[in-house]
Amino acid sequence: MQLTKQAKKGQAKKGQTRQGGAVRSLLSAASAGLLLAVPLAHAEGSSDEPWRVDVGTMRYSEKNRINVSELNFRAKRQLGEEDSLSVRADYDSVSGASPTGAAKIQTTSSASGGAPMASFKAARTAMGVDWDTSLTPETRLTLAADHSSQKTYSSAGLGGSVARDFNQRNTTLVFGASYSVDTIKPANGIHTELMTTNAATIRAASEEKSQVDLQLGITQVLTREALLQLNYVRGNASGYMTNPYKIISEVDPVTGVNANGVARTEKRPDKRGSNVIYAQLNYALESAVLYSSYRYFQDDWGIKAHTVDFKYRKPITERLYIQPNIRLYTQSAADFYRSMLYTTEITPAYASADYRMAKMHTNSVGVKLGYKPLSGGEFTTRVEVMRQDGEQQPDDAVGVQKDAGVFPTLDAVLFHIGYTLAF
Amino acid sequence: MQAHVKQRVSYTPEPQNITLRIAREGHVVGEFQALGGPCEVLLDLPGLDDARHFVALAADEARRIEAKFSRYSASGVVHRINNAKGRPVTLDEEAAALLDFAQTCHRLSDGAFDITSGVLRRAWTFDGSDRLPDPAAVTALLPHVGWHRVNWNRPELRLPLGMQIDLGGVGKEYAVDQAARQLSAAGISAALINFGGDVFALGPRANGEPWMVGIDDPRATGQACVRAVPLYRSGLATSGDARRFLQKDGERYGHILNPKTGWPVRGAPRSVSVKADSCVDAGMLATFAMLKGPDAENFLKTEGAEHFIIW
């Protein structure tokens, strides 16, 4: 192929202009779709390799807070050209302590330490099954069922989605719906809300929450290099969404002193409507791929959140790749978020001091390495560090509490190793 | 090389039959026979063992596509369509996508690219001689040519009796792009695929240099090259009539047939090479240019496609 021979005399002509013509661009769009019509035989489950199994283990550690150890298992079986069945199973154990929401400073004489914590230990098992089938050559149906349980919490869900290809597979539209029911059954029962912890009584042994999500999505092949995905999800939750483990300190409105450590149970609205808009652009460069996404979340509790995420996957050798990633998340506080209540005020209708309802931001950076041995399969290992921080002096902090550093800053490290095999 | 009407090739499924060698420039060359001709995969990999695995991946894909889409493959879908005797045939995803694509190409070329025109081969034999067919024999075949007569209602295709389709005009380029996709998914980028003259470079060589591809001189085919084209990441295909033409009374009849008249396109270049984002794009643009006859060059200039024409 290496050629240095000079062009012979001949009437050979060469032309070169850069702007693309109409036929060329229409052709390019059609051929991009053509290549995607057939799934990759060796990369994705084909009838030659009907099984695809992923196993992984993850260790997530928050500094001075919770630790999570997790085992994941995924198996997908191609049942023919048209159908596939997947099962998922996860086991995780969580231990450690989580901020209760109580103010850091109880009295002026106590040393200011970390945020008050409630320690806990829990093991959770989750299982799920997906069935994927073709209704017509252009239409795919996916049905999914999930169940997860731990001692005090269980969740069960059903979902379905229909995806239809158009435009010679350059466009895919997805419509999906899911329904889930969660049951919470704390060891100490469900307490009356917004009562001081001494006065609160057990009003129920358990509570339920249900959620319906409707999803509308479009995936569009833009060019040979670029793929755009847009998604909208409308969520409606109703039922018990209060966190029975969280409390709110009641402080003096001037001094900020939390006399006798008085705190109230929290209460959140029993309806939550949310909207999520998600955009993802995958762009193939020479040999690397850049994945970038943006997610906007808004709900009628007053939370607005933005997430941007970049992943860049670059081969180092033919068998090894590296994938650094960065994720930035920021959210505003829920309308009913209160870092503390005042002894003099009329108890509000809803209030929570849970840091997850507060204005905060979370940034993470990580790197993943993947290795594909010649014998098949793929090993991956991933490390991610995360920092979550919020307002240390929110507007509603008063007196001594202003100096306490209200938001429980979090540093966490995640380590994951996994192995994928198709056979 | 890319030809609207193909020479007859016989399909014989072969086991691996891959030969590997290390070229002077340091890359591995894997060679095998498929799609009716010699195929090459050039790889910048240090070891032959790894290289064998990836060449086999490309060879498997070439042979899969040949077995499925060659009209000589009795187990293939084209054979099934051509022998359906007027009955409808239901196509799988991949075959349906190729027919959709052929339909788009028919439209984009104003009917000049037509996968049903192979029937005209019954009248034409391009053997370099001066034996032109009887014009009446050509005219008699025309009612059996024309995509507009085909009933294509995805995924069902019904060919009227006496008609045939031939995906030879796109199959080799398609195989190149699909093999490239397989290699990409396996993590390969420093590689070049050449199936019978239809080429795709997945990415530059390991040293960052482009792959250099020679363009065959149709006046001395197989012996001389008229130009070297550097490829980093793109397709290159050539459409020409190196050996397939007729010549009578000083007039040259190339093998590119106009499906509307049944006669060769007049004034077409001897060879058109086009560089494009994919091998399929390159191959189709080269074919479209050929079908434009004397306007081949204008067409490619208007389309802004990097090209090389030999008249």
mmCIF file of C-alpha atoms in Angstrom, chain A residues 51-301:
data_model
loop_
_atom_site.group_PDB
_atom_site.id
_atom_site.type_symbol
_atom_site.label_atom_id
_atom_site.label_comp_id
_atom_site.label_asym_id
_atom_site.label_seq_id
_atom_site.Cartn_x
_atom_site.Cartn_y
_atom_site.Cartn_z
ATOM 1 C CA TRP A 51 -24.822 -14.489 27.734
ATOM 2 C CA ARG A 52 -23.395 -11.326 29.127
ATOM 3 C CA VAL A 53 -22.505 -11.296 32.783
ATOM 4 C CA ASP A 54 -21.189 -8.423 34.874
ATOM 5 C CA VAL A 55 -19.978 -8.786 38.409
ATOM 6 C CA GLY A 56 -18.658 -5.986 40.528
ATOM 7 C CA THR A 57 -17.867 -4.901 44.005
ATOM 8 C CA MET A 58 -17.880 -1.383 45.321
ATOM 9 C CA ARG A 59 -16.678 0.277 48.457
ATOM 10 C CA TYR A 60 -17.963 3.733 49.233
ATOM 11 C CA SER A 61 -16.603 5.571 52.231
ATOM 12 C CA GLU A 62 -17.664 8.919 53.550
ATOM 13 C CA LYS A 63 -15.184 10.476 55.908
ATOM 14 C CA ASN A 64 -16.519 10.022 59.458
ATOM 15 C CA ARG A 65 -19.915 9.035 58.124
ATOM 16 C CA ILE A 66 -21.280 6.037 56.319
ATOM 17 C CA ASN A 67 -19.535 3.188 54.580
ATOM 18 C CA VAL A 68 -21.210 1.146 51.907
ATOM 19 C CA SER A 69 -19.994 -2.195 50.644
ATOM 20 C CA GLU A 70 -21.810 -3.454 47.623
ATOM 21 C CA LEU A 71 -21.834 -6.535 45.430
ATOM 22 C CA ASN A 72 -23.468 -6.313 42.020
ATOM 23 C CA PHE A 73 -24.461 -9.011 39.614
ATOM 24 C CA ARG A 74 -25.992 -8.562 36.188
ATOM 25 C CA ALA A 75 -26.768 -11.262 33.666
ATOM 26 C CA LYS A 76 -28.334 -10.838 30.278
ATOM 27 C CA ARG A 77 -29.433 -13.718 28.112
ATOM 28 C CA GLN A 78 -30.231 -13.236 24.450
ATOM 29 C CA LEU A 79 -33.243 -15.458 23.822
ATOM 30 C CA GLY A 80 -33.123 -15.148 20.060
ATOM 31 C CA GLU A 81 -32.752 -12.394 17.513
ATOM 32 C CA GLU A 82 -35.603 -10.471 19.041
ATOM 33 C CA ASP A 83 -35.787 -11.149 22.768
ATOM 34 C CA SER A 84 -33.546 -10.824 25.730
ATOM 35 C CA LEU A 85 -33.978 -11.289 29.440
ATOM 36 C CA SER A 86 -31.833 -9.642 32.097
ATOM 37 C CA VAL A 87 -31.660 -10.162 35.804
ATOM 38 C CA ARG A 88 -30.010 -7.902 38.355
ATOM 39 C CA ALA A 89 -29.129 -8.585 41.931
ATOM 40 C CA ASP A 90 -27.368 -6.311 44.389
ATOM 41 C CA TYR A 91 -26.445 -6.713 47.963
ATOM 42 C CA ASP A 92 -25.139 -3.882 50.007
ATOM 43 C CA SER A 93 -24.418 -3.241 53.600
ATOM 44 C CA VAL A 94 -24.384 0.242 54.988
ATOM 45 C CA SER A 95 -22.975 1.202 58.302
ATOM 46 C CA GLY A 96 -21.972 4.414 59.973
ATOM 47 C CA ALA A 97 -23.687 7.563 60.971
ATOM 48 C CA SER A 98 -25.727 10.163 59.218
ATOM 49 C CA PRO A 99 -26.442 13.742 60.336
ATOM 50 C CA THR A 100 -29.760 13.933 62.147
ATOM 51 C CA GLY A 101 -30.444 17.513 61.219
ATOM 52 C CA ALA A 102 -29.985 18.722 64.800
ATOM 53 C CA ALA A 103 -28.022 21.937 65.313
ATOM 54 C CA LYS A 104 -24.339 21.512 66.088
ATOM 55 C CA ILE A 105 -24.395 23.737 69.130
ATOM 56 C CA GLN A 106 -26.772 22.735 71.860
ATOM 57 C CA THR A 107 -25.584 25.069 74.613
ATOM 58 C CA THR A 108 -23.043 27.808 74.752
ATOM 59 C CA SER A 109 -20.801 25.761 77.012
ATOM 60 C CA SER A 110 -20.492 22.667 74.862
ATOM 61 C CA ALA A 111 -17.521 22.290 72.590
ATOM 62 C CA SER A 112 -18.427 22.708 68.980
ATOM 63 C CA GLY A 113 -17.850 19.413 67.258
ATOM 64 C CA GLY A 114 -19.238 17.733 64.188
ATOM 65 C CA ALA A 115 -22.882 17.633 63.301
ATOM 66 C CA PRO A 116 -24.976 15.387 65.557
ATOM 67 C CA MET A 117 -25.147 11.940 64.069
ATOM 68 C CA ALA A 118 -27.398 8.938 64.336
ATOM 69 C CA SER A 119 -25.569 5.710 63.680
ATOM 70 C CA PHE A 120 -27.140 2.826 61.907
ATOM 71 C CA LYS A 121 -26.432 -0.402 60.158
ATOM 72 C CA ALA A 122 -28.449 -1.891 57.363
ATOM 73 C CA ALA A 123 -28.215 -4.545 54.729
ATOM 74 C CA ARG A 124 -30.192 -4.237 51.541
ATOM 75 C CA THR A 125 -30.886 -6.719 48.812
ATOM 76 C CA ALA A 126 -32.286 -5.714 45.467
ATOM 77 C CA MET A 127 -33.417 -7.743 42.533
ATOM 78 C CA GLY A 128 -34.756 -6.874 39.152
ATOM 79 C CA VAL A 129 -35.681 -8.432 35.886
ATOM 80 C CA ASP A 130 -36.012 -6.893 32.403
ATOM 81 C CA TRP A 131 -37.577 -8.385 29.334
ATOM 82 C CA ASP A 132 -36.779 -6.830 26.007
ATOM 83 C CA THR A 133 -38.584 -7.807 22.817
ATOM 84 C CA SER A 134 -39.396 -6.584 19.308
ATOM 85 C CA LEU A 135 -42.987 -5.779 18.486
ATOM 86 C CA THR A 136 -42.156 -4.888 14.888
ATOM 87 C CA PRO A 137 -38.721 -4.548 13.279
ATOM 88 C CA GLU A 138 -38.716 -0.875 14.291
ATOM 89 C CA THR A 139 -40.384 -1.135 17.672
ATOM 90 C CA ARG A 140 -38.970 -2.520 20.883
ATOM 91 C CA LEU A 141 -40.798 -3.135 24.105
ATOM 92 C CA THR A 142 -39.070 -3.360 27.465
ATOM 93 C CA LEU A 143 -40.820 -4.493 30.611
ATOM 94 C CA ALA A 144 -39.105 -4.291 33.973
ATOM 95 C CA ALA A 145 -39.840 -5.321 37.519
ATOM 96 C CA ASP A 146 -37.806 -4.448 40.621
ATOM 97 C CA HIS A 147 -37.856 -5.252 44.260
ATOM 98 C CA SER A 148 -35.566 -4.220 47.058
ATOM 99 C CA SER A 149 -35.754 -4.686 50.746
ATOM 100 C CA GLN A 150 -33.985 -4.077 53.961
ATOM 101 C CA LYS A 151 -35.146 -4.426 57.522
ATOM 102 C CA THR A 152 -37.049 -1.172 57.692
ATOM 103 C CA TYR A 153 -37.671 -0.336 54.071
ATOM 104 C CA SER A 154 -38.946 -2.103 50.987
ATOM 105 C CA SER A 155 -39.702 -1.025 47.468
ATOM 106 C CA ALA A 156 -41.394 -2.690 44.520
ATOM 107 C CA GLY A 157 -41.780 -1.315 41.041
ATOM 108 C CA LEU A 158 -43.043 -2.123 37.561
ATOM 109 C CA GLY A 159 -42.195 -0.301 34.382
ATOM 110 C CA GLY A 160 -42.488 -0.477 30.667
ATOM 111 C CA SER A 161 -41.204 1.428 27.685
ATOM 112 C CA VAL A 162 -41.696 1.378 23.957
ATOM 113 C CA ALA A 163 -38.958 2.569 21.612
ATOM 114 C CA ARG A 164 -39.602 3.121 17.933
ATOM 115 C CA ASP A 165 -37.009 3.827 15.266
ATOM 116 C CA PHE A 166 -37.639 6.267 12.468
ATOM 117 C CA ASN A 167 -35.732 7.807 9.649
ATOM 118 C CA GLN A 168 -33.696 4.694 8.858
ATOM 119 C CA ARG A 169 -32.784 4.295 12.515
ATOM 120 C CA ASN A 170 -31.288 7.746 12.797
ATOM 121 C CA THR A 171 -34.064 8.709 15.186
ATOM 122 C CA THR A 172 -35.486 6.769 18.102
ATOM 123 C CA LEU A 173 -38.462 7.864 20.149
ATOM 124 C CA VAL A 174 -39.088 6.361 23.565
ATOM 125 C CA PHE A 175 -42.157 6.482 25.720
ATOM 126 C CA GLY A 176 -42.020 4.901 29.129
ATOM 127 C CA ALA A 177 -44.010 4.665 32.331
ATOM 128 C CA SER A 178 -43.213 3.207 35.710
ATOM 129 C CA TYR A 179 -44.933 2.762 39.024
ATOM 130 C CA SER A 180 -43.398 1.975 42.375
ATOM 131 C CA VAL A 181 -44.530 1.588 45.939
ATOM 132 C CA ASP A 182 -42.218 2.012 48.914
ATOM 133 C CA THR A 183 -43.005 0.935 52.449
ATOM 134 C CA ILE A 184 -41.117 2.287 55.422
ATOM 135 C CA LYS A 185 -41.335 0.574 58.764
ATOM 136 C CA PRO A 186 -38.916 2.109 61.274
ATOM 137 C CA ALA A 187 -38.027 0.010 64.299
ATOM 138 C CA ASN A 188 -39.436 2.710 66.550
ATOM 139 C CA GLY A 189 -42.533 3.323 64.481
ATOM 140 C CA ILE A 190 -43.758 6.426 62.670
ATOM 141 C CA HIS A 191 -43.962 9.375 65.032
ATOM 142 C CA THR A 192 -46.302 12.317 64.998
ATOM 143 C CA GLU A 193 -44.738 15.035 62.879
ATOM 144 C CA LEU A 194 -43.326 18.381 63.987
ATOM 145 C CA MET A 195 -43.668 17.478 67.662
ATOM 146 C CA THR A 196 -40.847 17.867 70.111
ATOM 147 C CA THR A 197 -39.060 14.555 70.393
ATOM 148 C CA ASN A 198 -40.323 14.163 73.960
ATOM 149 C CA ALA A 199 -43.951 14.761 73.063
ATOM 150 C CA ALA A 200 -44.042 12.851 69.763
ATOM 151 C CA THR A 201 -45.997 9.617 69.920
ATOM 152 C CA ILE A 202 -46.088 6.614 67.661
ATOM 153 C CA ARG A 203 -48.988 7.143 65.287
ATOM 154 C CA ALA A 204 -48.389 4.215 62.911
ATOM 155 C CA ALA A 205 -46.138 1.202 62.527
ATOM 156 C CA SER A 206 -45.473 1.849 58.861
ATOM 157 C CA GLU A 207 -46.170 4.262 56.008
ATOM 158 C CA GLU A 208 -46.284 4.080 52.242
ATOM 159 C CA LYS A 209 -45.324 6.195 49.305
ATOM 160 C CA SER A 210 -46.073 5.645 45.654
ATOM 161 C CA GLN A 211 -44.540 7.163 42.579
ATOM 162 C CA VAL A 212 -45.526 7.339 38.919
ATOM 163 C CA ASP A 213 -42.970 8.406 36.313
ATOM 164 C CA LEU A 214 -43.701 9.168 32.690
ATOM 165 C CA GLN A 215 -40.820 9.444 30.298
ATOM 166 C CA LEU A 216 -40.544 10.842 26.796
ATOM 167 C CA GLY A 217 -37.224 10.624 24.991
ATOM 168 C CA ILE A 218 -35.622 11.063 21.640
ATOM 169 C CA THR A 219 -32.262 9.812 20.438
ATOM 170 C CA GLN A 220 -30.939 11.308 17.245
ATOM 171 C CA VAL A 221 -27.874 10.417 15.212
ATOM 172 C CA LEU A 222 -26.644 13.892 14.266
ATOM 173 C CA THR A 223 -23.592 13.008 12.258
ATOM 174 C CA ARG A 224 -21.343 10.012 12.021
ATOM 175 C CA GLU A 225 -19.541 11.296 15.121
ATOM 176 C CA ALA A 226 -22.343 12.744 17.206
ATOM 177 C CA LEU A 227 -25.328 11.249 18.973
ATOM 178 C CA LEU A 228 -27.801 13.364 20.901
ATOM 179 C CA GLN A 229 -30.239 12.096 23.472
ATOM 180 C CA LEU A 230 -32.995 14.198 25.012
ATOM 181 C CA ASN A 231 -35.243 13.005 27.782
ATOM 182 C CA TYR A 232 -38.078 14.417 29.769
ATOM 183 C CA VAL A 233 -39.397 12.692 32.867
ATOM 184 C CA ARG A 234 -42.448 13.766 34.800
ATOM 185 C CA GLY A 235 -42.632 12.277 38.261
ATOM 186 C CA ASN A 236 -45.562 12.325 40.663
ATOM 187 C CA ALA A 237 -45.048 10.972 44.137
ATOM 188 C CA SER A 238 -47.596 10.819 46.888
ATOM 189 C CA GLY A 239 -47.659 9.457 50.388
ATOM 190 C CA TYR A 240 -45.231 9.544 53.239
ATOM 191 C CA MET A 241 -42.017 11.304 52.226
ATOM 192 C CA THR A 242 -41.000 12.570 55.642
ATOM 193 C CA ASN A 243 -37.741 11.157 56.950
ATOM 194 C CA PRO A 244 -38.541 9.551 60.316
ATOM 195 C CA TYR A 245 -34.896 9.590 61.384
ATOM 196 C CA LYS A 246 -34.376 13.343 61.042
ATOM 197 C CA ILE A 247 -35.037 16.067 63.574
ATOM 198 C CA ILE A 248 -34.849 19.867 63.725
ATOM 199 C CA SER A 249 -33.392 21.742 66.664
ATOM 200 C CA GLU A 250 -35.404 24.478 68.249
ATOM 201 C CA VAL A 251 -33.218 27.425 69.203
ATOM 202 C CA ASP A 252 -33.617 30.775 70.891
ATOM 203 C CA PRO A 253 -34.330 33.274 68.078
ATOM 204 C CA VAL A 254 -31.740 35.752 69.411
ATOM 205 C CA THR A 255 -28.965 33.787 71.104
ATOM 206 C CA GLY A 256 -29.303 30.673 68.991
ATOM 207 C CA VAL A 257 -28.989 28.556 72.096
ATOM 208 C CA ASN A 258 -30.622 25.163 71.814
ATOM 209 C CA ALA A 259 -31.711 24.838 75.460
ATOM 210 C CA ASN A 260 -31.938 21.219 76.643
ATOM 211 C CA GLY A 261 -31.345 20.057 73.082
ATOM 212 C CA VAL A 262 -35.028 20.465 72.252
ATOM 213 C CA ALA A 263 -35.780 19.223 68.763
ATOM 214 C CA ARG A 264 -38.852 18.431 66.709
ATOM 215 C CA THR A 265 -39.581 15.632 64.284
ATOM 216 C CA GLU A 266 -39.721 16.811 60.678
ATOM 217 C CA LYS A 267 -42.557 16.865 58.179
ATOM 218 C CA ARG A 268 -42.614 17.088 54.411
ATOM 219 C CA PRO A 269 -45.546 17.498 52.011
ATOM 220 C CA ASP A 270 -47.251 14.277 50.947
ATOM 221 C CA LYS A 271 -47.241 15.235 47.279
ATOM 222 C CA ARG A 272 -44.238 15.850 45.110
ATOM 223 C CA GLY A 273 -44.335 16.589 41.421
ATOM 224 C CA SER A 274 -41.021 16.765 39.603
ATOM 225 C CA ASN A 275 -39.731 17.492 36.118
ATOM 226 C CA VAL A 276 -36.410 16.328 34.764
ATOM 227 C CA ILE A 277 -34.882 17.392 31.490
ATOM 228 C CA TYR A 278 -31.823 15.495 30.442
ATOM 229 C CA ALA A 279 -29.571 16.019 27.442
ATOM 230 C CA GLN A 280 -26.634 13.849 26.533
ATOM 231 C CA LEU A 281 -24.251 14.318 23.652
ATOM 232 C CA ASN A 282 -21.792 11.588 22.734
ATOM 233 C CA TYR A 283 -19.092 12.719 20.416
ATOM 234 C CA ALA A 284 -16.578 10.390 18.789
ATOM 235 C CA LEU A 285 -13.181 11.928 18.182
ATOM 236 C CA GLU A 286 -10.323 10.240 16.328
ATOM 237 C CA SER A 287 -10.089 7.291 18.682
ATOM 238 C CA ALA A 288 -11.620 8.737 21.836
ATOM 239 C CA VAL A 289 -15.206 9.388 22.838
ATOM 240 C CA LEU A 290 -16.455 12.380 24.800
ATOM 241 C CA TYR A 291 -19.694 11.914 26.718
ATOM 242 C CA SER A 292 -21.227 15.090 28.045
ATOM 243 C CA SER A 293 -24.552 15.490 29.733
ATOM 244 C CA TYR A 294 -26.673 18.072 31.458
ATOM 245 C CA ARG A 295 -29.591 17.381 33.760
ATOM 246 C CA TYR A 296 -32.091 19.859 35.100
ATOM 247 C CA PHE A 297 -34.349 18.875 37.953
ATOM 248 C CA GLN A 298 -37.188 20.921 39.346
ATOM 249 C CA ASP A 299 -39.911 19.966 41.784
ATOM 250 C CA ASP A 300 -42.819 21.621 43.514
ATOM 251 C CA TRP A 301 -40.965 21.474 46.835
#
